[in-house]
Coordinates of C-alpha atoms in Angstrom, one line a residue:
Chain A
M769 CA 24.3 -19.7 -24.9
K770 CA 24.3 -19.0 -28.7
R771 CA 20.6 -18.8 -28.6
E772 CA 20.6 -16.3 -26.0
W773 CA 22.9 -14.3 -28.3
I774 CA 20.5 -14.3 -31.4
S775 CA 17.3 -13.5 -29.3
G776 CA 19.7 -10.7 -27.6
Y777 CA 20.6 -9.1 -31.1
L778 CA 17.1 -9.6 -32.3
F779 CA 15.6 -8.0 -29.4
I780 CA 17.9 -4.7 -29.7
L781 CA 18.0 -4.6 -33.4
P782 CA 14.9 -2.4 -33.9
S783 CA 16.3 0.6 -32.0
L784 CA 19.8 0.3 -33.3
V785 CA 18.2 0.4 -36.8
L786 CA 16.4 3.3 -36.1
L787 CA 19.4 5.0 -34.5
A788 CA 21.7 4.5 -37.3
V789 CA 19.2 5.4 -39.8
L790 CA 17.9 8.6 -37.9
L791 CA 20.8 10.1 -36.1
F792 CA 24.1 8.4 -37.2
Y793 CA 23.5 8.6 -41.3
P794 CA 22.2 12.2 -41.0
L795 CA 25.0 13.2 -38.8
V796 CA 27.4 12.0 -41.6
L797 CA 25.5 13.7 -44.1
T798 CA 25.9 16.8 -42.1
F799 CA 29.5 16.6 -42.2
I800 CA 29.3 16.1 -45.9
Y801 CA 27.2 19.0 -46.3
S802 CA 29.5 21.1 -44.2
L803 CA 32.2 20.8 -46.9
S804 CA 30.1 22.7 -49.6
D805 CA 27.9 25.9 -49.8
M806 CA 24.9 24.1 -50.3
S807 CA 21.5 26.0 -50.8
L808 CA 18.1 25.2 -51.7
T809 CA 19.1 25.2 -55.7
A810 CA 22.8 24.8 -55.9
T811 CA 25.7 23.0 -54.2
R812 CA 29.4 23.8 -55.0
Y813 CA 32.2 21.6 -53.1
L814 CA 34.5 23.9 -51.1
G815 CA 36.4 21.2 -49.3
I816 CA 38.4 22.5 -46.2
N817 CA 38.2 26.0 -47.6
A818 CA 34.7 25.8 -45.9
Y819 CA 36.1 25.9 -42.6
Q820 CA 38.4 28.7 -43.2
R821 CA 35.5 30.8 -44.1
L822 CA 33.7 29.8 -40.9
L823 CA 36.6 30.6 -38.8
A824 CA 36.5 33.9 -40.3
S825 CA 33.0 34.6 -39.7
P826 CA 32.5 37.0 -36.9
M827 CA 29.1 35.0 -35.8
L828 CA 31.1 32.1 -34.9
A829 CA 32.6 33.8 -31.9
R830 CA 29.2 35.6 -30.9
V831 CA 27.4 32.2 -31.1
L832 CA 30.2 30.3 -29.1
T833 CA 30.2 32.9 -26.4
N834 CA 26.7 33.1 -26.1
S835 CA 26.2 29.5 -26.0
L836 CA 29.1 29.0 -23.2
L837 CA 27.4 32.0 -21.4
W838 CA 24.0 30.5 -21.7
T839 CA 24.7 27.1 -20.7
V840 CA 27.2 27.7 -17.7
L841 CA 24.9 30.4 -15.9
V842 CA 21.8 28.2 -16.3
I843 CA 23.5 24.8 -15.0
I844 CA 25.1 26.8 -12.2
F845 CA 21.8 28.5 -11.1
Q846 CA 19.9 25.2 -11.6
F847 CA 22.3 23.4 -9.5
I848 CA 22.4 26.0 -6.5
L849 CA 18.5 26.1 -6.7
G850 CA 18.0 22.3 -7.3
L851 CA 20.0 21.2 -4.6
S852 CA 18.9 24.2 -1.9
S853 CA 15.2 23.5 -2.7
A854 CA 15.8 19.7 -2.5
I855 CA 17.0 20.0 1.2
L856 CA 14.3 22.2 2.0
L857 CA 11.8 19.8 0.5
N858 CA 13.5 17.1 2.4
R859 CA 12.7 18.5 5.7
S860 CA 9.2 17.6 7.4
F861 CA 6.8 20.3 7.2
F862 CA 2.8 20.6 6.7
G863 CA 1.9 20.2 3.0
R864 CA 5.0 18.6 2.2
T865 CA 3.8 16.3 -0.5
L866 CA 1.6 19.0 -2.1
V867 CA 4.7 21.5 -2.3
R868 CA 6.7 18.8 -3.8
G869 CA 4.1 18.3 -6.7
I870 CA 3.9 22.2 -7.4
V871 CA 7.6 22.6 -7.7
I872 CA 7.8 20.3 -10.6
L873 CA 5.2 22.3 -12.7
P874 CA 7.8 24.6 -14.7
W875 CA 9.6 21.5 -15.5
V876 CA 6.3 19.9 -16.9
M877 CA 5.3 23.2 -18.5
P878 CA 5.8 22.7 -22.3
G879 CA 8.9 24.9 -23.6
V880 CA 6.8 27.4 -26.1
V881 CA 4.2 27.9 -23.5
A882 CA 6.9 29.1 -20.9
A883 CA 8.4 31.2 -23.4
M884 CA 5.1 32.8 -24.3
V885 CA 4.5 33.3 -20.4
W886 CA 7.8 35.0 -20.0
R887 CA 7.4 37.1 -22.8
L888 CA 4.3 38.4 -21.2
L889 CA 6.3 38.8 -17.9
Y890 CA 8.7 40.9 -19.7
D891 CA 6.5 43.1 -21.7
P892 CA 7.5 46.6 -21.4
Q893 CA 3.8 47.7 -20.6
L894 CA 1.6 44.7 -19.7
G895 CA 4.7 42.8 -17.9
M896 CA 4.6 42.3 -14.3
I897 CA 8.2 42.5 -14.0
N898 CA 8.8 46.0 -15.1
H899 CA 5.5 46.8 -13.1
Y900 CA 7.1 45.6 -9.8
L901 CA 10.6 46.7 -10.5
R902 CA 9.1 50.2 -10.9
T903 CA 6.9 50.2 -7.8
L904 CA 9.9 49.1 -6.0
G905 CA 11.9 52.4 -7.3
I906 CA 14.7 50.1 -8.7
I907 CA 13.9 51.0 -12.3
D908 CA 12.3 54.5 -13.4
R909 CA 10.8 53.8 -16.8
P910 CA 9.8 50.3 -18.1
L911 CA 13.0 48.2 -19.8
T912 CA 12.3 46.3 -22.9
W913 CA 14.0 43.5 -21.5
L914 CA 13.9 41.1 -24.9
S915 CA 15.0 43.9 -27.2
L916 CA 18.1 45.3 -25.5
P917 CA 21.5 43.7 -27.0
G918 CA 23.3 43.4 -23.6
L919 CA 20.3 42.2 -21.8
A920 CA 18.1 40.0 -23.9
L921 CA 20.2 36.8 -23.3
Y922 CA 20.2 37.3 -19.7
A923 CA 16.5 37.5 -19.7
V924 CA 16.1 34.2 -21.3
I925 CA 18.8 32.8 -19.1
I926 CA 16.4 33.6 -16.0
A927 CA 13.4 32.0 -17.9
A928 CA 15.5 28.8 -18.5
I929 CA 16.7 28.7 -14.7
W930 CA 13.1 28.7 -13.7
K931 CA 12.1 26.4 -16.3
G932 CA 14.5 23.7 -15.7
F933 CA 15.5 23.8 -12.1
P934 CA 12.8 21.3 -11.0
F935 CA 14.6 18.5 -12.6
S936 CA 17.6 19.2 -10.6
T937 CA 15.5 19.3 -7.3
L938 CA 13.7 15.8 -8.4
M939 CA 17.3 14.2 -8.8
Y940 CA 18.5 15.5 -5.7
L941 CA 15.6 15.0 -3.6
A942 CA 16.0 11.3 -4.6
G943 CA 19.6 11.4 -4.0
L944 CA 19.2 13.0 -0.4
Q945 CA 17.0 9.8 0.6
T946 CA 20.1 7.6 -0.3
V947 CA 22.4 9.4 2.1
P948 CA 22.8 6.9 5.0
V949 CA 21.5 8.1 8.4
E950 CA 24.2 6.7 10.2
L951 CA 26.7 8.8 8.6
Y952 CA 24.7 12.1 9.9
E953 CA 24.8 10.8 13.4
A954 CA 28.4 9.8 13.2
S955 CA 29.4 13.2 12.1
E956 CA 27.1 14.8 14.9
I957 CA 28.9 12.7 17.5
D958 CA 32.2 14.2 16.0
G959 CA 30.6 17.5 16.7
A960 CA 30.0 18.8 13.2
G961 CA 27.3 21.5 12.7
D962 CA 24.9 21.7 9.8
W963 CA 27.5 23.1 7.3
G964 CA 29.7 20.4 8.3
K965 CA 27.4 17.7 7.9
F966 CA 26.5 19.1 4.5
F967 CA 30.1 19.5 3.2
H968 CA 31.2 16.2 4.8
V969 CA 28.3 13.8 4.5
T970 CA 25.7 15.2 2.1
L971 CA 27.8 16.2 -0.7
P972 CA 30.2 13.3 -1.0
S973 CA 27.3 10.7 -0.7
M974 CA 25.5 12.5 -3.5
R975 CA 28.6 12.8 -5.7
S976 CA 27.3 10.5 -8.7
I977 CA 24.0 11.9 -9.0
I978 CA 25.2 15.2 -8.9
T979 CA 27.7 14.2 -12.0
I980 CA 24.9 12.8 -13.8
T981 CA 22.4 15.8 -13.3
L982 CA 25.1 17.9 -14.3
L983 CA 25.9 16.3 -17.3
L984 CA 22.4 15.9 -18.4
T985 CA 21.4 19.6 -17.6
F986 CA 24.6 20.6 -19.6
I987 CA 23.5 18.7 -22.7
W988 CA 19.9 19.7 -22.4
T989 CA 20.4 23.3 -21.8
F990 CA 23.3 23.6 -24.7
N991 CA 20.7 21.8 -27.0
Y992 CA 17.7 24.1 -25.9
F993 CA 16.2 25.7 -28.7
E994 CA 12.4 27.0 -28.1
L995 CA 13.2 29.4 -25.2
V996 CA 15.7 31.4 -26.9
Y997 CA 13.8 31.2 -30.3
V998 CA 10.5 32.0 -29.3
M999 CA 11.4 34.9 -26.8
T1000 CA 14.1 36.6 -29.0
G1001 CA 14.6 35.0 -32.2
G1002 CA 18.3 35.4 -31.6
G1003 CA 17.9 39.0 -31.9
P1004 CA 18.0 41.8 -31.4
A1005 CA 20.5 42.2 -34.1
E1006 CA 21.6 38.8 -33.7
S1007 CA 22.9 39.2 -30.3
S1008 CA 21.3 36.5 -28.5
H1009 CA 21.9 33.4 -30.8
I1010 CA 23.1 30.2 -29.4
F1011 CA 24.0 27.3 -31.5
P1012 CA 20.5 25.7 -32.1
T1013 CA 18.8 28.9 -32.9
Y1014 CA 21.6 30.2 -35.2
I1015 CA 21.6 26.8 -37.3
Y1016 CA 18.0 27.0 -37.4
D1017 CA 18.5 30.4 -38.8
L1018 CA 20.9 29.9 -41.5
G1019 CA 19.2 26.5 -42.5
F1020 CA 15.6 27.4 -42.7
R1021 CA 15.2 31.3 -43.0
R1022 CA 18.2 31.7 -45.2
F1023 CA 18.4 28.4 -46.6
R1024 CA 22.2 28.4 -46.3
F1025 CA 22.4 24.6 -45.6
G1026 CA 26.3 24.4 -45.9
E1027 CA 27.1 27.3 -43.6
A1028 CA 24.3 25.7 -41.1
S1029 CA 26.0 22.3 -41.3
R1030 CA 29.3 23.9 -40.4
F1031 CA 27.8 25.3 -37.0
A1032 CA 26.2 22.0 -36.8
V1033 CA 29.4 20.2 -36.6
I1034 CA 31.1 22.6 -34.3
D1035 CA 28.1 22.5 -32.0
F1036 CA 28.7 18.4 -31.9
I1037 CA 32.2 18.4 -31.7
I1038 CA 31.9 20.8 -28.5
L1039 CA 29.3 18.8 -26.9
L1040 CA 31.4 15.5 -27.4
V1041 CA 34.5 16.7 -26.5
F1042 CA 33.0 18.3 -23.4
S1043 CA 31.3 15.4 -22.4
L1044 CA 34.0 12.8 -22.8
I1045 CA 36.2 15.1 -20.9
Y1046 CA 33.7 15.2 -18.1
V1047 CA 32.9 11.7 -18.0
R1048 CA 36.6 10.8 -18.0
L1049 CA 37.4 13.3 -15.0
S1050 CA 34.6 12.1 -13.0
L1051 CA 35.3 8.5 -13.6
K1052 CA 39.1 9.0 -12.6
R1053 CA 38.0 11.0 -9.4
G1054 CA 35.4 8.2 -8.8
S1055 CA 37.8 5.5 -8.6
M1056 CA 40.3 7.1 -6.6
E1057 CA 38.2 7.3 -3.6
Chain B
M666 CA 16.6 26.5 24.7
M667 CA 16.3 23.5 22.5
R668 CA 12.9 24.2 21.7
A669 CA 13.3 27.8 20.7
I670 CA 16.0 26.6 18.2
E671 CA 13.4 24.1 17.0
T672 CA 10.8 26.6 16.3
R673 CA 13.2 28.9 14.5
K674 CA 14.5 26.5 12.5
K675 CA 10.5 25.5 11.7
V676 CA 10.0 29.4 11.0
V677 CA 12.9 29.6 8.7
T678 CA 11.9 26.5 6.4
G679 CA 8.3 27.9 6.5
I680 CA 9.6 31.1 5.0
F681 CA 11.9 29.4 2.2
V682 CA 9.0 27.0 1.4
V683 CA 6.8 30.0 0.9
L684 CA 9.4 31.9 -1.2
L685 CA 10.0 28.9 -3.3
V686 CA 6.3 28.4 -4.0
A687 CA 5.9 31.9 -4.8
F688 CA 8.8 31.8 -7.4
V689 CA 7.6 28.7 -9.0
L690 CA 4.0 29.7 -9.2
F691 CA 4.2 33.4 -10.1
P692 CA 4.3 32.7 -13.9
F693 CA 1.5 30.3 -13.6
A694 CA -0.6 33.0 -11.8
V695 CA 0.4 35.4 -14.5
M696 CA -0.7 33.0 -17.2
I697 CA -4.0 32.1 -15.7
S698 CA -4.8 35.5 -14.5
M699 CA -4.3 36.9 -18.2
S700 CA -6.5 34.1 -19.5
L701 CA -9.3 35.2 -17.2
K702 CA -9.4 38.9 -18.1
E703 CA -11.9 40.8 -20.1
P704 CA -10.6 42.0 -23.3
D705 CA -10.5 45.8 -22.0
E706 CA -8.8 44.8 -18.8
Q707 CA -6.0 42.9 -20.6
F708 CA -4.5 46.1 -21.9
T709 CA -4.8 48.1 -18.6
V710 CA -1.5 49.6 -17.5
P711 CA -0.3 49.0 -14.8
P712 CA -1.1 45.3 -15.0
R713 CA -3.2 43.8 -12.1
L714 CA -2.5 40.1 -10.8
I715 CA -6.2 39.5 -10.0
P716 CA -8.4 40.0 -12.7
Q717 CA -11.2 42.7 -11.6
R718 CA -14.1 40.9 -13.3
P719 CA -12.9 37.2 -14.3
T720 CA -14.5 35.5 -17.6
V721 CA -13.8 32.6 -19.4
V722 CA -14.7 34.3 -22.6
N723 CA -11.1 33.9 -24.0
Y724 CA -11.4 30.1 -23.7
F725 CA -14.3 30.5 -25.9
H726 CA -12.5 32.6 -28.5
V727 CA -9.8 30.2 -28.7
F728 CA -12.0 27.6 -30.1
G729 CA -14.2 30.2 -31.8
R730 CA -15.1 30.8 -35.7
G731 CA -11.8 30.8 -37.9
S732 CA -9.8 29.1 -35.0
M733 CA -8.0 25.9 -35.9
F734 CA -7.0 25.4 -32.1
A735 CA -9.3 22.5 -32.0
R736 CA -7.5 20.8 -35.1
Y737 CA -4.1 21.9 -33.6
F738 CA -5.2 19.6 -30.6
L739 CA -6.1 16.7 -32.7
N740 CA -2.8 16.9 -34.6
S741 CA -0.9 17.0 -31.5
F742 CA -2.8 13.9 -30.2
L743 CA -2.3 12.2 -33.2
V744 CA 1.5 12.8 -33.7
A745 CA 2.5 12.6 -29.9
G746 CA 0.2 9.5 -29.5
S747 CA 1.6 7.5 -32.5
T748 CA 5.0 8.2 -31.6
T749 CA 4.6 6.8 -28.2
L750 CA 3.0 3.6 -29.5
V751 CA 5.8 3.0 -31.9
V752 CA 8.5 4.0 -29.1
V753 CA 6.9 1.8 -26.6
A754 CA 6.6 -1.2 -29.1
V755 CA 10.4 -0.9 -29.6
A756 CA 11.7 -0.1 -26.2
I757 CA 9.8 -3.0 -24.4
F758 CA 12.0 -5.5 -26.4
S759 CA 15.3 -3.5 -26.5
S760 CA 15.3 -2.4 -23.1
Y761 CA 14.5 -6.2 -22.4
G762 CA 17.6 -7.3 -24.2
F763 CA 19.9 -4.8 -22.8
A764 CA 18.7 -5.5 -19.2
R765 CA 18.5 -9.3 -19.4
L766 CA 20.3 -11.0 -22.3
Y767 CA 23.8 -11.4 -22.7
F768 CA 25.5 -11.1 -26.0
P769 CA 28.9 -10.0 -27.2
G770 CA 29.0 -6.2 -27.5
R771 CA 25.9 -5.4 -25.2
M772 CA 27.6 -2.5 -23.3
G773 CA 29.1 -1.1 -26.4
F774 CA 25.6 -0.9 -28.1
F775 CA 24.1 0.4 -24.9
T776 CA 27.1 3.0 -24.7
L777 CA 26.1 4.0 -28.2
L778 CA 22.3 4.4 -27.1
L779 CA 23.4 6.6 -24.3
L780 CA 25.9 8.7 -26.6
S781 CA 22.9 9.6 -28.8
Q782 CA 21.5 11.8 -25.9
L783 CA 24.3 14.0 -26.9
F784 CA 23.3 14.5 -30.4
P785 CA 22.3 18.3 -30.8
L786 CA 19.1 17.9 -32.9
A787 CA 19.9 21.3 -34.6
A788 CA 22.9 19.2 -36.1
I789 CA 20.6 16.6 -37.9
I790 CA 17.7 18.9 -39.0
V791 CA 19.2 19.9 -42.2
P792 CA 19.9 16.4 -43.5
L793 CA 16.6 15.1 -42.3
Y794 CA 14.8 18.0 -44.0
R795 CA 16.3 16.9 -47.3
I796 CA 15.5 13.3 -47.1
M797 CA 11.8 14.0 -46.1
S798 CA 11.4 16.4 -48.9
R799 CA 13.3 13.8 -51.1
V800 CA 10.9 11.1 -50.4
G801 CA 7.8 13.3 -50.4
L802 CA 7.1 13.4 -46.7
I803 CA 7.5 17.1 -46.3
D804 CA 4.3 18.4 -44.6
S805 CA 3.2 15.2 -43.2
F806 CA 2.4 13.8 -39.8
L807 CA 4.6 10.9 -40.7
S808 CA 7.7 13.3 -41.2
L809 CA 7.3 14.2 -37.7
I810 CA 6.5 11.1 -36.3
I811 CA 9.6 9.7 -38.0
A812 CA 12.0 12.5 -36.7
Y813 CA 10.7 12.3 -33.2
L814 CA 11.6 8.6 -33.0
A815 CA 15.2 9.5 -33.5
F816 CA 15.5 11.2 -29.9
S817 CA 12.7 9.3 -28.1
V818 CA 13.6 5.8 -28.9
P819 CA 16.8 6.1 -26.8
V820 CA 15.3 7.7 -23.9
G821 CA 12.6 5.3 -24.0
V822 CA 14.7 2.4 -24.0
W823 CA 17.0 3.8 -21.5
L824 CA 14.1 4.4 -18.9
L825 CA 12.4 1.1 -19.7
R826 CA 15.6 -0.6 -19.2
G827 CA 15.9 0.8 -15.3
F828 CA 12.1 -0.8 -14.8
F829 CA 13.4 -4.0 -16.2
T830 CA 16.6 -4.3 -14.0
G831 CA 14.4 -3.4 -10.9
I832 CA 12.5 -7.1 -11.3
P833 CA 13.9 -9.9 -9.4
R834 CA 15.9 -12.0 -11.8
D835 CA 14.7 -15.0 -9.7
L836 CA 11.1 -14.8 -11.1
E837 CA 12.1 -15.6 -14.5
E838 CA 14.5 -18.3 -13.5
A839 CA 11.7 -20.1 -11.7
A840 CA 9.5 -19.6 -14.7
L841 CA 12.4 -21.1 -16.8
I842 CA 12.6 -24.2 -14.5
D843 CA 9.0 -24.5 -14.6
G844 CA 9.4 -25.4 -18.4
C845 CA 8.5 -21.7 -20.0
T846 CA 10.7 -20.7 -22.8
R847 CA 12.7 -17.6 -22.7
W848 CA 9.9 -16.0 -24.7
Q849 CA 7.2 -16.9 -22.4
A850 CA 9.1 -15.8 -19.3
F851 CA 9.4 -12.7 -21.0
W852 CA 5.9 -12.0 -22.0
K853 CA 4.0 -13.7 -19.4
V854 CA 6.1 -13.0 -16.3
V855 CA 8.4 -10.2 -16.7
L856 CA 6.1 -8.1 -18.9
P857 CA 3.1 -7.6 -16.7
L858 CA 5.4 -6.8 -13.9
V859 CA 7.0 -4.0 -15.5
R860 CA 3.6 -2.5 -16.7
P861 CA 3.9 0.8 -14.4
G862 CA 7.2 1.2 -16.0
I863 CA 5.7 1.0 -19.6
G864 CA 3.2 3.6 -18.2
A865 CA 5.8 5.8 -17.1
T866 CA 7.8 5.5 -20.2
A867 CA 4.9 6.0 -22.5
S868 CA 4.0 9.1 -20.7
Y869 CA 7.6 10.6 -20.8
V870 CA 7.9 10.1 -24.2
F871 CA 4.1 11.6 -24.8
F872 CA 5.3 14.7 -22.9
I873 CA 8.6 15.3 -25.1
T874 CA 6.6 14.8 -28.3
W875 CA 3.7 17.0 -27.3
Q876 CA 5.9 20.1 -26.6
E877 CA 8.2 19.4 -29.7
F878 CA 8.9 22.7 -31.6
M879 CA 11.9 22.6 -33.8
F880 CA 10.9 19.9 -36.2
A881 CA 7.3 20.9 -36.0
L882 CA 8.3 24.5 -37.0
T883 CA 10.5 23.2 -39.9
F884 CA 8.7 20.0 -41.5
I885 CA 5.1 21.2 -41.7
T886 CA 4.5 24.0 -44.1
S887 CA 0.5 23.8 -44.4
A888 CA -1.7 25.5 -41.6
E889 CA -4.1 22.7 -41.0
K890 CA -1.3 20.4 -40.1
R891 CA 0.3 22.2 -37.5
T892 CA 0.9 21.0 -34.1
L893 CA 0.0 22.9 -30.8
P894 CA 3.5 24.5 -30.4
R895 CA 3.7 26.1 -33.7
G896 CA -0.1 26.4 -33.9
I897 CA -0.1 28.7 -30.5
F898 CA 1.5 31.4 -32.8
D899 CA -1.8 32.0 -34.4
F900 CA -2.4 34.2 -31.4
V901 CA 0.6 36.3 -31.8
G902 CA -0.2 39.2 -33.9
Q903 CA 2.2 40.8 -36.2
Y904 CA 1.5 44.1 -34.8
E905 CA -0.5 43.2 -31.7
T906 CA -0.7 40.0 -29.6
I907 CA -4.1 39.2 -28.0
W908 CA -2.7 38.0 -24.9
G909 CA -6.0 36.9 -23.2
N910 CA -6.5 34.1 -26.0
L911 CA -3.0 33.4 -26.0
M912 CA -2.8 32.8 -22.5
A913 CA -5.9 30.5 -22.6
A914 CA -4.6 28.6 -25.4
S915 CA -1.4 28.2 -23.2
V916 CA -3.3 26.9 -20.2
L917 CA -5.2 24.6 -22.4
I918 CA -2.0 23.1 -23.9
C919 CA -0.5 22.5 -20.4
V920 CA -3.7 20.5 -19.1
P921 CA -3.1 17.1 -21.0
V922 CA 0.6 17.0 -19.7
F923 CA -0.4 18.0 -16.3
V924 CA -3.0 15.2 -15.9
I925 CA -0.9 12.7 -17.3
F926 CA 2.0 13.8 -15.0
L927 CA -0.4 13.6 -11.9
F928 CA -1.0 10.1 -12.4
V929 CA 2.5 8.7 -13.3
Q930 CA 4.7 11.4 -11.3
R931 CA 5.5 8.7 -8.7
H932 CA 6.8 5.8 -11.2
L933 CA 8.4 8.4 -13.7
V934 CA 10.4 10.1 -11.0
G935 CA 11.4 7.1 -9.7
G936 CA 12.5 5.9 -13.4
L937 CA 14.3 8.9 -14.0
T938 CA 16.4 9.0 -11.2
E939 CA 17.1 5.3 -10.9
G940 CA 17.9 5.3 -14.6
A941 CA 20.3 7.9 -14.1
V942 CA 21.9 6.6 -10.9
K943 CA 22.4 3.0 -12.5
G944 CA 23.7 4.7 -15.7

């Protein structure tokens, strides 16, 4: 038994060392940096005053609101689109295997490439979106989607939904295949219609996979950097920054490492707290059934 | 009556399938169409979806004189490939340990590993940058490979562990009874069976490192060491973007990951969904 312990520790040691050195140690450093006004040249320790300064910064509220808006809208629409397309692709129709393969493509497309293509789509002159909207008479002159303060973030949100929803489709498609057929038959005997079956059989059976998928898409979306960065650069007038882009901007365009670290600490705490509450709640609900 | 309902259902399904495919493929169509347009046509307003005189000249321009695109391709292969090799080497052992061996604290360490998925990479980029510059690694492939290990090792271990747990335990036990050591049972019996899982894990790691952008943007300063996601900005001009070249380059960047995905799709999707369900 003791031998198995030792080999167990030896087997997992390399990954734990990497984790400690590359993730946990830097995270501790981020906390330490966040208490100073570190820049490229000088470092002055500020202590807890640093955070008083942060709370006074108007950018904190903006980045926070943007990040939440961005994450919530993206995961809600990815959930709706993912689940409905999974149900659709679970039906039998001609060419289903091909269509399933096609639907994954946006998720496989590298993020920077997707961002470039959507920049082209939104282009005021060359973009297809403006062209079609004008042809349909919805707008009368081209919109500069990515350089209007109220619009830019929403434009990127649409791109992010397109880019990421196939992952949800994949997960839900796998989940649908685990729903026991007998349950559908039983509820049919009970006289349930399509919607009844959906709410009383499909959704409850897929609860655990929905829980996990929402958590994963939440984390990935909250941390997603390249789409916003490449499409708007956080602009116009810093109106579309979310946490990752603003941290990068502070750190490596203005070299304000201290302030960047403070935003990073807030970013980390939000993710941690949200995820812990979410896992707690879903475990509790799971154990009651 | 029944048949009428069936037919209607089929038609509705068909319509939605067409809509879904159109939504998914439209940006791809725009990308490919622009990559095939002649220089004059690229700037025609209003834009046309079907190029009038399709040409592959943009694809030649991408590799043309003064362009470092071929170099970036090589750099990306080097960085993503090396990261993948290291991750697989580390993950094979760790995921087997987590899947099969009993030792105190196993669940705790595994939770720690899962927790690392929560890490916003933006939250550690400042300290990693400072560490890299202190040890003189800034502007080297090694700095990227090391940074990529931070997020790809946990994912790799998590994915591969799912494949290990899918192998019946009896096989190993039979081997142990036959006089194999634990190591032989692992190396000779289990590992060959989990080969598709290793392929899927390697592909996924390659896939996420191939497209990594934030570290590539921060750590690499000299032009000839750029990887593709950063290198593609060469085609974005300060005042005017050459869209034909940019889109041709985009298509080319997609090709390797699409090809890999085509081959491992089934195993990878199985691994991702199963890994998620089993936690």
